[in-house]
Short mmCIF file of C-alpha atoms and ligand atoms in Angstrom, two decimals:
data_model
loop_
_atom_site.label_atom_id
_atom_site.label_comp_id
_atom_site.label_asym_id
_atom_site.label_seq_id
_atom_site.Cartn_x
_atom_site.Cartn_y
_atom_site.Cartn_z
CA MET A 282 25.22 -36.06 24.33
CA THR A 283 23.52 -37.30 20.50
CA ALA A 284 21.28 -34.64 18.76
CA GLY A 285 17.47 -35.55 18.83
CA PRO A 286 15.83 -35.76 14.87
CA ALA A 287 15.85 -32.42 13.43
CA ILE A 288 12.93 -30.85 13.46
CA VAL A 289 11.88 -30.33 9.37
CA GLU A 290 10.05 -27.07 9.09
CA ARG A 291 7.38 -28.11 6.27
CA PRO A 292 7.43 -24.67 4.55
CA TYR A 293 4.32 -23.14 3.47
CA ASP A 294 3.11 -24.64 0.10
CA ALA A 295 0.54 -21.74 -0.80
CA ALA A 296 -0.63 -24.74 -4.00
CA GLN A 297 -2.26 -27.15 -0.94
CA VAL A 298 -4.08 -23.41 0.59
CA ARG A 299 -5.54 -23.35 -2.87
CA ARG A 300 -7.30 -26.31 -3.49
CA ASP A 301 -9.15 -25.94 -0.24
CA PHE A 302 -10.68 -22.81 -2.32
CA PRO A 303 -13.59 -24.37 -4.70
CA ILE A 304 -13.18 -21.32 -7.04
CA LEU A 305 -10.09 -20.48 -7.84
CA HIS A 306 -10.20 -23.72 -9.64
CA GLN A 307 -11.74 -22.46 -13.07
CA GLU A 308 -11.02 -20.96 -16.40
CA ILE A 309 -11.79 -17.25 -17.08
CA ASN A 310 -11.82 -15.89 -21.21
CA GLY A 311 -10.48 -19.81 -21.45
CA TYR A 312 -7.78 -19.41 -19.08
CA PRO A 313 -6.79 -21.02 -15.69
CA LEU A 314 -8.56 -18.32 -13.11
CA VAL A 315 -5.60 -15.42 -11.42
CA TYR A 316 -7.10 -14.32 -8.60
CA LEU A 317 -5.10 -10.94 -8.12
CA ASP A 318 -8.05 -8.74 -6.78
CA ASN A 319 -8.17 -9.44 -3.08
CA ALA A 320 -8.13 -6.00 -1.06
CA ALA A 321 -11.25 -6.12 -2.76
CA THR A 322 -12.38 -9.24 -1.32
CA THR A 323 -10.98 -12.82 -0.77
CA GLN A 324 -12.07 -15.96 -1.96
CA LYS A 325 -13.66 -18.55 1.03
CA PRO A 326 -12.32 -21.26 1.78
CA GLU A 327 -15.03 -25.14 0.82
CA CYS A 328 -15.60 -24.82 5.07
CA VAL A 329 -16.51 -21.36 5.32
CA ILE A 330 -19.27 -22.19 1.99
CA GLU A 331 -19.90 -25.23 4.50
CA ALA A 332 -20.43 -23.50 7.95
CA ILE A 333 -22.97 -21.64 6.01
CA SER A 334 -24.94 -23.92 4.20
CA ASN A 335 -23.97 -26.20 7.34
CA TYR A 336 -26.51 -22.88 9.05
CA TYR A 337 -29.31 -23.19 7.36
CA ARG A 338 -29.46 -26.53 6.65
CA ARG A 339 -29.65 -27.68 9.86
CA ASP A 340 -29.77 -24.74 12.96
CA ASN A 341 -31.50 -21.29 11.55
CA ALA A 342 -34.27 -19.42 13.75
CA ASN A 343 -33.75 -15.81 14.30
CA VAL A 344 -31.66 -15.30 17.40
CA HIS A 345 -31.23 -14.30 21.37
CA ARG A 346 -35.99 -14.57 21.66
CA GLY A 347 -36.49 -17.76 20.63
CA VAL A 348 -37.39 -21.08 23.06
CA HIS A 349 -37.13 -23.53 21.40
CA THR A 350 -34.16 -25.62 20.06
CA LEU A 351 -33.64 -24.38 16.46
CA SER A 352 -32.91 -20.93 17.95
CA ASP A 353 -30.94 -22.02 20.85
CA ARG A 354 -28.26 -23.56 19.01
CA ALA A 355 -28.64 -20.39 16.27
CA THR A 356 -28.19 -18.46 19.00
CA HIS A 357 -25.09 -20.27 20.58
CA ALA A 358 -23.86 -20.68 17.30
CA PHE A 359 -23.93 -17.41 16.18
CA GLU A 360 -22.24 -15.43 19.59
CA GLN A 361 -20.20 -18.33 19.83
CA ALA A 362 -19.10 -16.59 16.72
CA ARG A 363 -18.36 -13.02 18.78
CA LYS A 364 -15.88 -15.54 21.41
CA THR A 365 -14.38 -16.78 18.57
CA VAL A 366 -13.82 -12.62 16.35
CA SER A 367 -12.98 -11.95 19.67
CA ARG A 368 -9.42 -14.13 21.38
CA PHE A 369 -8.61 -13.30 16.78
CA LEU A 370 -7.84 -9.92 18.20
CA GLY A 371 -7.25 -9.97 20.64
CA SER A 372 -10.05 -8.69 23.18
CA PRO A 373 -10.59 -9.12 26.43
CA ARG A 374 -14.15 -9.30 26.76
CA PRO A 375 -16.59 -11.09 23.59
CA GLU A 376 -19.30 -8.09 24.72
CA GLN A 377 -16.44 -5.09 23.18
CA VAL A 378 -16.96 -6.77 19.60
CA ILE A 379 -20.04 -5.55 18.12
CA TRP A 380 -21.66 -7.16 15.11
CA THR A 381 -21.28 -4.60 11.82
CA SER A 382 -22.23 -4.50 8.30
CA GLY A 383 -18.16 -4.35 7.25
CA THR A 384 -15.86 -1.65 7.85
CA THR A 385 -18.08 0.66 6.51
CA GLU A 386 -20.44 0.21 9.00
CA ALA A 387 -18.50 0.27 11.81
CA ILE A 388 -16.59 3.03 10.83
CA ASN A 389 -20.15 5.23 10.92
CA LEU A 390 -21.40 3.29 14.49
CA VAL A 391 -18.34 5.23 15.56
CA ALA A 392 -18.63 8.90 13.76
CA HIS A 393 -22.08 8.50 14.49
CA SER A 394 -22.68 7.34 18.34
CA TRP A 395 -19.19 8.54 19.99
CA GLY A 396 -18.72 11.38 17.34
CA ARG A 397 -22.21 13.23 17.68
CA SER A 398 -22.08 12.76 20.28
CA THR A 399 -18.77 13.97 21.68
CA LEU A 400 -16.87 16.42 18.49
CA ARG A 401 -18.25 20.68 19.33
CA LYS A 402 -17.65 23.17 16.94
CA GLY A 403 -13.44 23.60 16.64
CA ASP A 404 -12.69 20.81 16.95
CA ARG A 405 -10.86 18.54 14.89
CA VAL A 406 -10.31 14.88 13.41
CA LEU A 407 -7.19 13.56 11.06
CA VAL A 408 -7.76 11.04 9.03
CA SER A 409 -4.64 10.30 6.65
CA TRP A 410 -4.09 10.97 2.78
CA LEU A 411 -4.18 7.58 2.64
CA GLU A 412 -7.36 6.80 3.79
CA HIS A 413 -10.64 4.57 1.65
CA HIS A 414 -13.46 6.29 1.41
CA SER A 415 -15.14 4.82 3.76
CA ASN A 416 -13.01 6.67 6.61
CA ILE A 417 -12.71 10.05 5.32
CA VAL A 418 -17.06 10.63 4.49
CA PRO A 419 -18.59 9.20 7.70
CA TRP A 420 -16.22 11.35 9.57
CA GLN A 421 -17.76 14.42 6.86
CA LEU A 422 -21.44 13.95 7.73
CA VAL A 423 -20.23 14.19 11.62
CA ALA A 424 -18.47 17.02 11.08
CA ALA A 425 -21.09 19.10 8.71
CA ALA A 426 -23.51 18.13 12.04
CA THR A 427 -21.19 19.68 14.72
CA GLY A 428 -19.53 21.78 13.29
CA ALA A 429 -16.43 20.10 13.63
CA GLU A 430 -13.61 19.58 11.59
CA VAL A 431 -11.52 16.83 9.12
CA VAL A 432 -7.99 17.66 8.60
CA PRO A 433 -5.99 15.36 6.74
CA ILE A 434 -2.54 13.85 7.32
CA PRO A 435 -0.50 14.52 4.43
CA VAL A 436 1.40 11.64 3.45
CA THR A 437 5.38 11.93 0.77
CA ASP A 438 5.57 11.04 -2.24
CA ALA A 439 6.60 7.45 -1.41
CA GLY A 440 3.11 7.20 -0.06
CA GLU A 441 3.78 7.05 3.70
CA ILE A 442 1.94 8.96 6.39
CA ASP A 443 4.37 12.18 7.22
CA LEU A 444 4.29 11.90 10.88
CA ALA A 445 6.28 15.22 11.70
CA ALA A 446 2.86 16.50 9.92
CA LEU A 447 0.90 14.67 11.92
CA ALA A 448 3.23 15.42 15.39
CA SER A 449 2.08 19.31 14.20
CA LEU A 450 -1.26 18.92 14.08
CA LEU A 451 -2.05 17.29 16.94
CA ASP A 452 -2.81 19.69 19.53
CA ALA A 453 -5.64 20.60 22.11
CA ARG A 454 -8.52 20.57 19.37
CA VAL A 455 -7.72 17.44 17.69
CA LYS A 456 -9.81 14.89 19.56
CA LEU A 457 -9.42 11.57 17.05
CA VAL A 458 -7.31 9.86 14.63
CA ALA A 459 -7.67 7.98 12.34
CA VAL A 460 -6.36 5.36 9.37
CA ASN A 461 -5.44 2.87 8.39
CA HIS A 462 -3.90 -0.35 9.14
CA VAL A 463 -2.49 -0.84 5.60
CA SER A 464 -3.54 0.90 2.70
CA ASN A 465 -5.87 -0.55 0.47
CA ALA A 466 -4.69 1.06 -2.34
CA LEU A 467 -0.42 1.18 -2.12
CA GLY A 468 -0.20 -1.60 0.74
CA THR A 469 1.60 0.84 3.04
CA VAL A 470 2.15 -0.32 6.43
CA ASN A 471 1.36 2.25 8.43
CA PRO A 472 3.51 2.89 12.20
CA LEU A 473 0.22 2.44 13.72
CA ALA A 474 2.72 2.52 17.19
CA ASP A 475 4.05 5.68 16.90
CA ILE A 476 1.03 6.86 15.29
CA ILE A 477 -1.38 5.86 18.52
CA ARG A 478 1.53 7.20 20.57
CA LEU A 479 2.12 10.80 18.91
CA ALA A 480 -1.80 11.07 18.84
CA LYS A 481 -2.67 9.78 22.99
CA ALA A 482 0.24 11.99 23.64
CA ALA A 483 -2.41 15.35 22.76
CA GLY A 484 -5.06 13.48 24.48
CA ALA A 485 -6.50 11.79 21.02
CA LEU A 486 -8.32 8.64 20.46
CA VAL A 487 -7.37 6.75 18.06
CA LEU A 488 -9.77 4.79 15.49
CA VAL A 489 -7.48 2.24 13.48
CA ASP A 490 -8.97 0.16 9.82
CA GLY A 491 -8.01 -2.82 9.77
CA ALA A 492 -10.30 -3.64 6.91
CA GLN A 493 -6.67 -4.83 4.69
CA SER A 494 -4.43 -5.05 7.96
CA VAL A 495 -6.15 -8.58 9.24
CA ALA A 496 -5.88 -11.55 6.35
CA HIS A 497 -2.11 -10.88 6.37
CA TRP A 498 -0.79 -11.32 9.94
CA PRO A 499 -2.88 -11.70 13.33
CA VAL A 500 -3.71 -8.22 15.06
CA ASP A 501 -3.84 -7.43 18.71
CA ALA A 502 -6.06 -4.96 18.95
CA ALA A 503 -6.45 -4.29 22.25
CA SER A 504 -2.19 -4.27 22.59
CA LEU A 505 -2.19 -2.00 19.68
CA GLY A 506 -3.42 0.28 21.93
CA CYS A 507 -5.96 2.03 19.91
CA ASP A 508 -9.42 2.64 21.42
CA PHE A 509 -11.05 1.27 17.97
CA TYR A 510 -10.12 -1.17 15.89
CA VAL A 511 -12.70 -2.36 12.93
CA MET A 512 -12.61 -5.23 9.56
CA SER A 513 -14.56 -6.63 7.14
CA GLY A 514 -15.46 -11.01 7.43
CA HIS A 515 -15.38 -10.69 3.84
CA LYS A 516 -11.51 -9.81 3.50
CA LEU A 517 -10.48 -12.23 5.67
CA PHE A 518 -12.03 -15.41 3.48
CA GLY A 519 -15.33 -15.03 5.22
CA PRO A 520 -18.55 -13.47 3.82
CA THR A 521 -19.84 -10.51 2.79
CA GLY A 522 -22.27 -8.50 5.03
CA ILE A 523 -21.26 -9.21 8.08
CA GLY A 524 -17.38 -7.03 10.33
CA VAL A 525 -16.94 -5.53 13.04
CA LEU A 526 -16.08 -3.07 16.02
CA TRP A 527 -13.78 -3.57 18.09
CA GLY A 528 -13.96 -0.44 20.65
CA ARG A 529 -11.83 -0.05 24.58
CA GLU A 530 -15.33 -0.94 26.39
CA SER A 531 -15.25 2.37 28.67
CA LEU A 532 -15.99 4.22 25.33
CA LEU A 533 -18.20 1.88 24.34
CA GLU A 534 -20.15 2.20 27.21
CA ALA A 535 -20.91 5.68 27.03
CA MET A 536 -21.42 5.68 23.59
CA PRO A 537 -25.62 6.13 22.87
CA PRO A 538 -27.24 3.74 20.28
CA PHE A 539 -26.31 4.21 16.52
CA LEU A 540 -29.43 2.24 15.58
CA GLY A 541 -32.56 1.52 17.15
CA GLY A 542 -34.86 -1.47 17.26
CA GLY A 543 -36.12 -4.21 18.21
CA GLU A 544 -32.52 -6.26 20.16
CA MET A 545 -31.25 -3.15 20.93
CA ILE A 546 -34.18 -2.07 24.10
CA GLU A 547 -33.41 -2.86 27.59
CA GLN A 548 -37.55 -1.98 28.15
CA VAL A 549 -39.24 0.45 25.50
CA SER A 550 -42.33 2.71 26.66
CA PHE A 551 -43.57 5.54 25.46
CA PRO A 552 -42.20 7.97 27.97
CA THR A 553 -39.10 5.81 28.35
CA THR A 554 -36.93 3.45 26.34
CA THR A 555 -33.85 2.14 28.38
CA PHE A 556 -30.95 0.31 26.56
CA SER A 557 -28.70 -2.87 26.22
CA GLY A 558 -25.17 -3.23 27.70
CA LEU A 559 -22.60 -4.18 25.79
CA PRO A 560 -23.08 -5.02 23.25
CA PHE A 561 -26.42 -6.00 21.61
CA LYS A 562 -27.26 -1.99 22.44
CA PHE A 563 -25.63 -1.46 19.23
CA GLU A 564 -27.03 -4.61 17.90
CA ALA A 565 -30.50 -3.46 16.92
CA GLY A 566 -32.32 -5.73 14.21
CA THR A 567 -31.68 -9.14 13.30
CA PRO A 568 -28.20 -9.62 12.62
CA ASN A 569 -26.50 -11.29 9.90
CA ILE A 570 -26.51 -14.64 11.63
CA ALA A 571 -24.88 -16.48 9.06
CA GLY A 572 -22.18 -14.16 7.37
CA ALA A 573 -21.36 -13.75 11.86
CA ILE A 574 -20.70 -18.12 11.76
CA GLY A 575 -19.46 -17.84 8.67
CA LEU A 576 -16.67 -15.60 9.42
CA ALA A 577 -15.67 -17.65 12.94
CA ALA A 578 -15.71 -20.09 9.99
CA ALA A 579 -12.72 -18.32 7.65
CA ILE A 580 -11.07 -16.85 11.10
CA ASP A 581 -10.65 -21.34 12.88
CA TYR A 582 -9.53 -22.00 8.49
CA LEU A 583 -6.53 -19.66 9.38
CA GLY A 584 -5.77 -20.60 12.59
CA THR A 585 -4.92 -24.69 11.01
CA LEU A 586 -2.57 -22.42 8.56
CA ASP A 587 1.39 -21.51 9.07
CA ARG A 588 0.26 -17.71 9.76
CA GLU A 589 4.31 -16.32 9.59
CA GLY A 590 4.57 -18.74 6.83
CA ALA A 591 1.93 -17.44 4.33
CA ALA A 592 3.01 -13.66 5.46
CA ALA A 593 6.84 -14.47 4.24
CA HIS A 594 5.02 -16.17 1.61
CA GLU A 595 3.05 -12.99 0.31
CA ALA A 596 5.39 -10.87 0.79
CA ALA A 597 8.28 -13.08 -1.73
CA LEU A 598 5.70 -12.59 -3.85
CA LEU A 599 5.69 -8.39 -4.31
CA ALA A 600 9.10 -8.52 -4.12
CA ARG A 601 9.19 -11.37 -6.96
CA SER A 602 6.54 -8.38 -8.66
CA LEU A 603 9.18 -5.17 -7.42
CA GLU A 604 11.89 -7.47 -9.79
CA LEU A 605 9.40 -8.26 -12.90
CA ALA A 606 8.37 -4.61 -12.86
CA GLU A 607 11.72 -3.42 -12.96
CA GLU A 608 12.27 -5.16 -15.70
CA VAL A 609 9.41 -3.34 -17.65
CA GLU A 610 10.09 0.29 -19.50
CA GLY A 611 7.36 2.17 -18.84
CA LEU A 612 5.89 0.74 -15.36
CA HIS A 613 6.27 2.88 -12.79
CA ARG A 614 5.68 1.20 -9.23
CA ILE A 615 2.43 3.95 -7.73
CA GLY A 616 3.95 4.88 -4.22
CA LYS A 617 7.40 3.28 -2.45
CA PRO A 618 6.64 2.71 1.06
CA ALA A 619 9.14 0.90 3.32
CA HIS A 620 6.71 -0.77 4.79
CA ALA A 621 3.96 -2.89 2.08
CA ALA A 622 1.79 -5.71 2.39
CA GLY A 623 0.06 -7.71 -0.47
CA ILE A 624 -0.85 -4.94 -2.99
CA PHE A 625 1.52 -3.29 -6.48
CA SER A 626 -0.32 -0.96 -7.58
CA PHE A 627 1.30 0.20 -10.49
CA LEU A 628 1.01 2.79 -14.09
CA LEU A 629 2.24 1.00 -17.42
CA GLU A 630 2.57 5.05 -19.24
CA GLY A 631 0.83 5.29 -22.83
CA THR A 632 -1.92 3.36 -20.97
CA HIS A 633 -5.35 3.78 -19.03
CA PRO A 634 -5.43 1.38 -16.37
CA SER A 635 -9.29 -0.23 -17.47
CA ASP A 636 -8.12 -1.33 -21.00
CA VAL A 637 -5.09 -2.72 -18.89
CA GLY A 638 -7.48 -4.22 -16.91
CA MET A 639 -10.18 -5.73 -19.35
CA LEU A 640 -7.01 -7.01 -21.12
CA LEU A 641 -5.72 -8.98 -18.46
CA ASP A 642 -9.50 -10.45 -17.52
CA GLN A 643 -9.08 -11.45 -21.18
CA GLN A 644 -5.97 -13.56 -20.07
CA GLY A 645 -7.96 -15.06 -17.08
CA ILE A 646 -5.86 -12.25 -14.79
CA ALA A 647 -7.99 -10.27 -12.23
CA VAL A 648 -7.12 -7.08 -11.21
CA ARG A 649 -8.52 -3.38 -9.76
CA THR A 650 -7.80 -0.96 -11.62
CA GLY A 651 -9.14 3.01 -10.93
CA HIS A 652 -8.76 5.19 -8.20
CA HIS A 653 -9.98 2.42 -4.96
CA CYS A 654 -11.61 4.51 -3.28
CA ALA A 655 -9.43 6.53 -2.07
CA GLN A 656 -9.65 9.72 -5.13
CA PRO A 657 -7.92 12.49 -2.85
CA LEU A 658 -5.12 10.21 -2.10
CA MET A 659 -5.06 9.96 -5.97
CA GLU A 660 -5.33 13.89 -7.01
CA ARG A 661 -2.55 14.31 -4.11
CA LEU A 662 -0.58 12.07 -6.06
CA GLY A 663 -2.13 13.25 -9.41
CA ILE A 664 -2.71 9.85 -11.01
CA PRO A 665 -6.23 9.57 -12.07
CA GLY A 666 -6.13 5.65 -10.78
CA THR A 667 -3.67 2.91 -10.99
CA VAL A 668 -3.79 -0.82 -12.12
CA ARG A 669 -4.01 -3.40 -8.28
CA ALA A 670 -2.76 -5.96 -8.13
CA SER A 671 -3.66 -7.64 -4.63
CA PHE A 672 -2.05 -11.06 -2.92
CA SER A 673 -3.36 -13.79 -1.23
CA ILE A 674 -2.32 -17.03 0.99
CA TYR A 675 -3.79 -18.56 -2.38
CA ASN A 676 -2.05 -16.99 -4.63
CA THR A 677 1.26 -18.17 -6.32
CA GLN A 678 5.08 -17.22 -7.95
CA GLU A 679 3.21 -18.88 -11.09
CA ASP A 680 -0.36 -16.21 -11.06
CA VAL A 681 3.20 -13.28 -10.62
CA THR A 682 4.82 -15.19 -13.68
CA ARG A 683 1.26 -15.06 -15.28
CA LEU A 684 0.43 -10.99 -14.57
CA PHE A 685 3.72 -10.53 -16.51
CA GLU A 686 3.14 -12.13 -19.06
CA GLY A 687 0.07 -10.39 -19.54
CA ILE A 688 1.48 -6.90 -18.35
CA HIS A 689 3.96 -7.25 -21.36
CA LYS A 690 0.90 -8.14 -23.53
CA ALA A 691 -0.46 -4.47 -22.66
CA LYS A 692 2.50 -3.39 -23.47
CA ARG A 693 3.48 -4.91 -26.53
CA LEU A 694 -0.63 -3.61 -27.52
CA PHE A 695 -1.52 -0.09 -25.93
CA ALA A 696 1.67 1.10 -25.46
N1 PMP B 826 -10.94 1.12 4.66
C1 PMP B 826 -10.38 -0.33 3.25
C2 PMP B 826 -9.41 -0.01 4.19
C3 PMP B 826 -10.87 -0.65 2.50
O1 PMP B 826 -10.23 -1.68 1.66
C4 PMP B 826 -12.20 -1.20 2.19
C5 PMP B 826 -12.64 -2.00 1.46
N2 PMP B 826 -12.53 -2.07 0.21
C6 PMP B 826 -13.00 -0.27 3.38
C7 PMP B 826 -12.52 0.76 4.08
C8 PMP B 826 -14.35 -0.64 3.52
O2 PMP B 826 -14.74 -1.90 3.66
P1 PMP B 826 -15.90 -2.93 3.24
O3 PMP B 826 -16.44 -2.39 2.41
O4 PMP B 826 -15.63 -3.89 4.09
O5 PMP B 826 -17.47 -1.72 4.61
#
């Protein structure tokens, strides 16, 4: 028997992917742009820009209430977008996908709807020290209103959730554990399977902040076993102002509305008002129709890519950064999580993060500096902030080389 022709797998080609993103092809301060602020927001491929523009050129109308053709088209595209997100997150039903303006609003929705109606004095919500402010402050607001308590889950010096400490915090008082999938400040990939197993054994619900994970690998929210999964479109190559709350159906059904207004009602009268079912109960007012359509276009675009290859490519960019970092005296990587995704956070001895950031910008390199909306984590690590380079599907090894040329220059000038 002769062997068939060898299947040649095409390696992931970041340079090709880069061509799909028009913004990347420009000079900043006289240098070709190196965009390494992907954890703050990702850039948009041409097809997403087109989908939004086409919607406004051809189909714009309000959804769900018109009898005319444009309204039909807008409604169809909007609900198709929900189905696209539903498939993307492995949701059993599209009704479990609630449009929000982003991760922040999605967490606030759960905090104010589920939290205010469920939490009582003495109850506890556990959030880790790794969290973004948007997964801390909504819980503090609800705690202040209900008498519940927000208790931080310790993290190790490496920037990982301390699972033993989590286990010892879990008791009957804990009603919810809220953690991110990936830390935006350090890139730590949290061991969700363990966290969810521990929380469930203690009878607590689990909310996962997926703002930083969905752009790196496919996530099946339903099979993770969590109760809520939230994400932002703009970190997933989609537009700003659109995001998603995915929730377990029975929980969403039982939760009271968050915002009141049009779209979310069944019938309004002064004595009594009744509410729509899922998902509309949580979608008061005219939604971000173009945003939903743009997000669906981004997800469709991702579907054309080799996502495993992209994840391996991003891991290679991080690995090369860590290798080059070893050669820079006085450079300290912040956090050393065993499992990290796409983020290289560091400090350069004798320099302030914002000075390094500005010097990199002068060389056309965009990074983020500061506390990354994670002030408790900075406090825990005893630092004021970091310089953060975050990688995405279109970054190249050349970008990493340019970043380190910039770091060497900063060291020569400031350190
Ligand atoms: N959580 C994490 C982990 C994040 O990185 C961010 C954005 N930096 C947010 C929540 C908030 O996302 P948004 O501003 O899109 O609501």
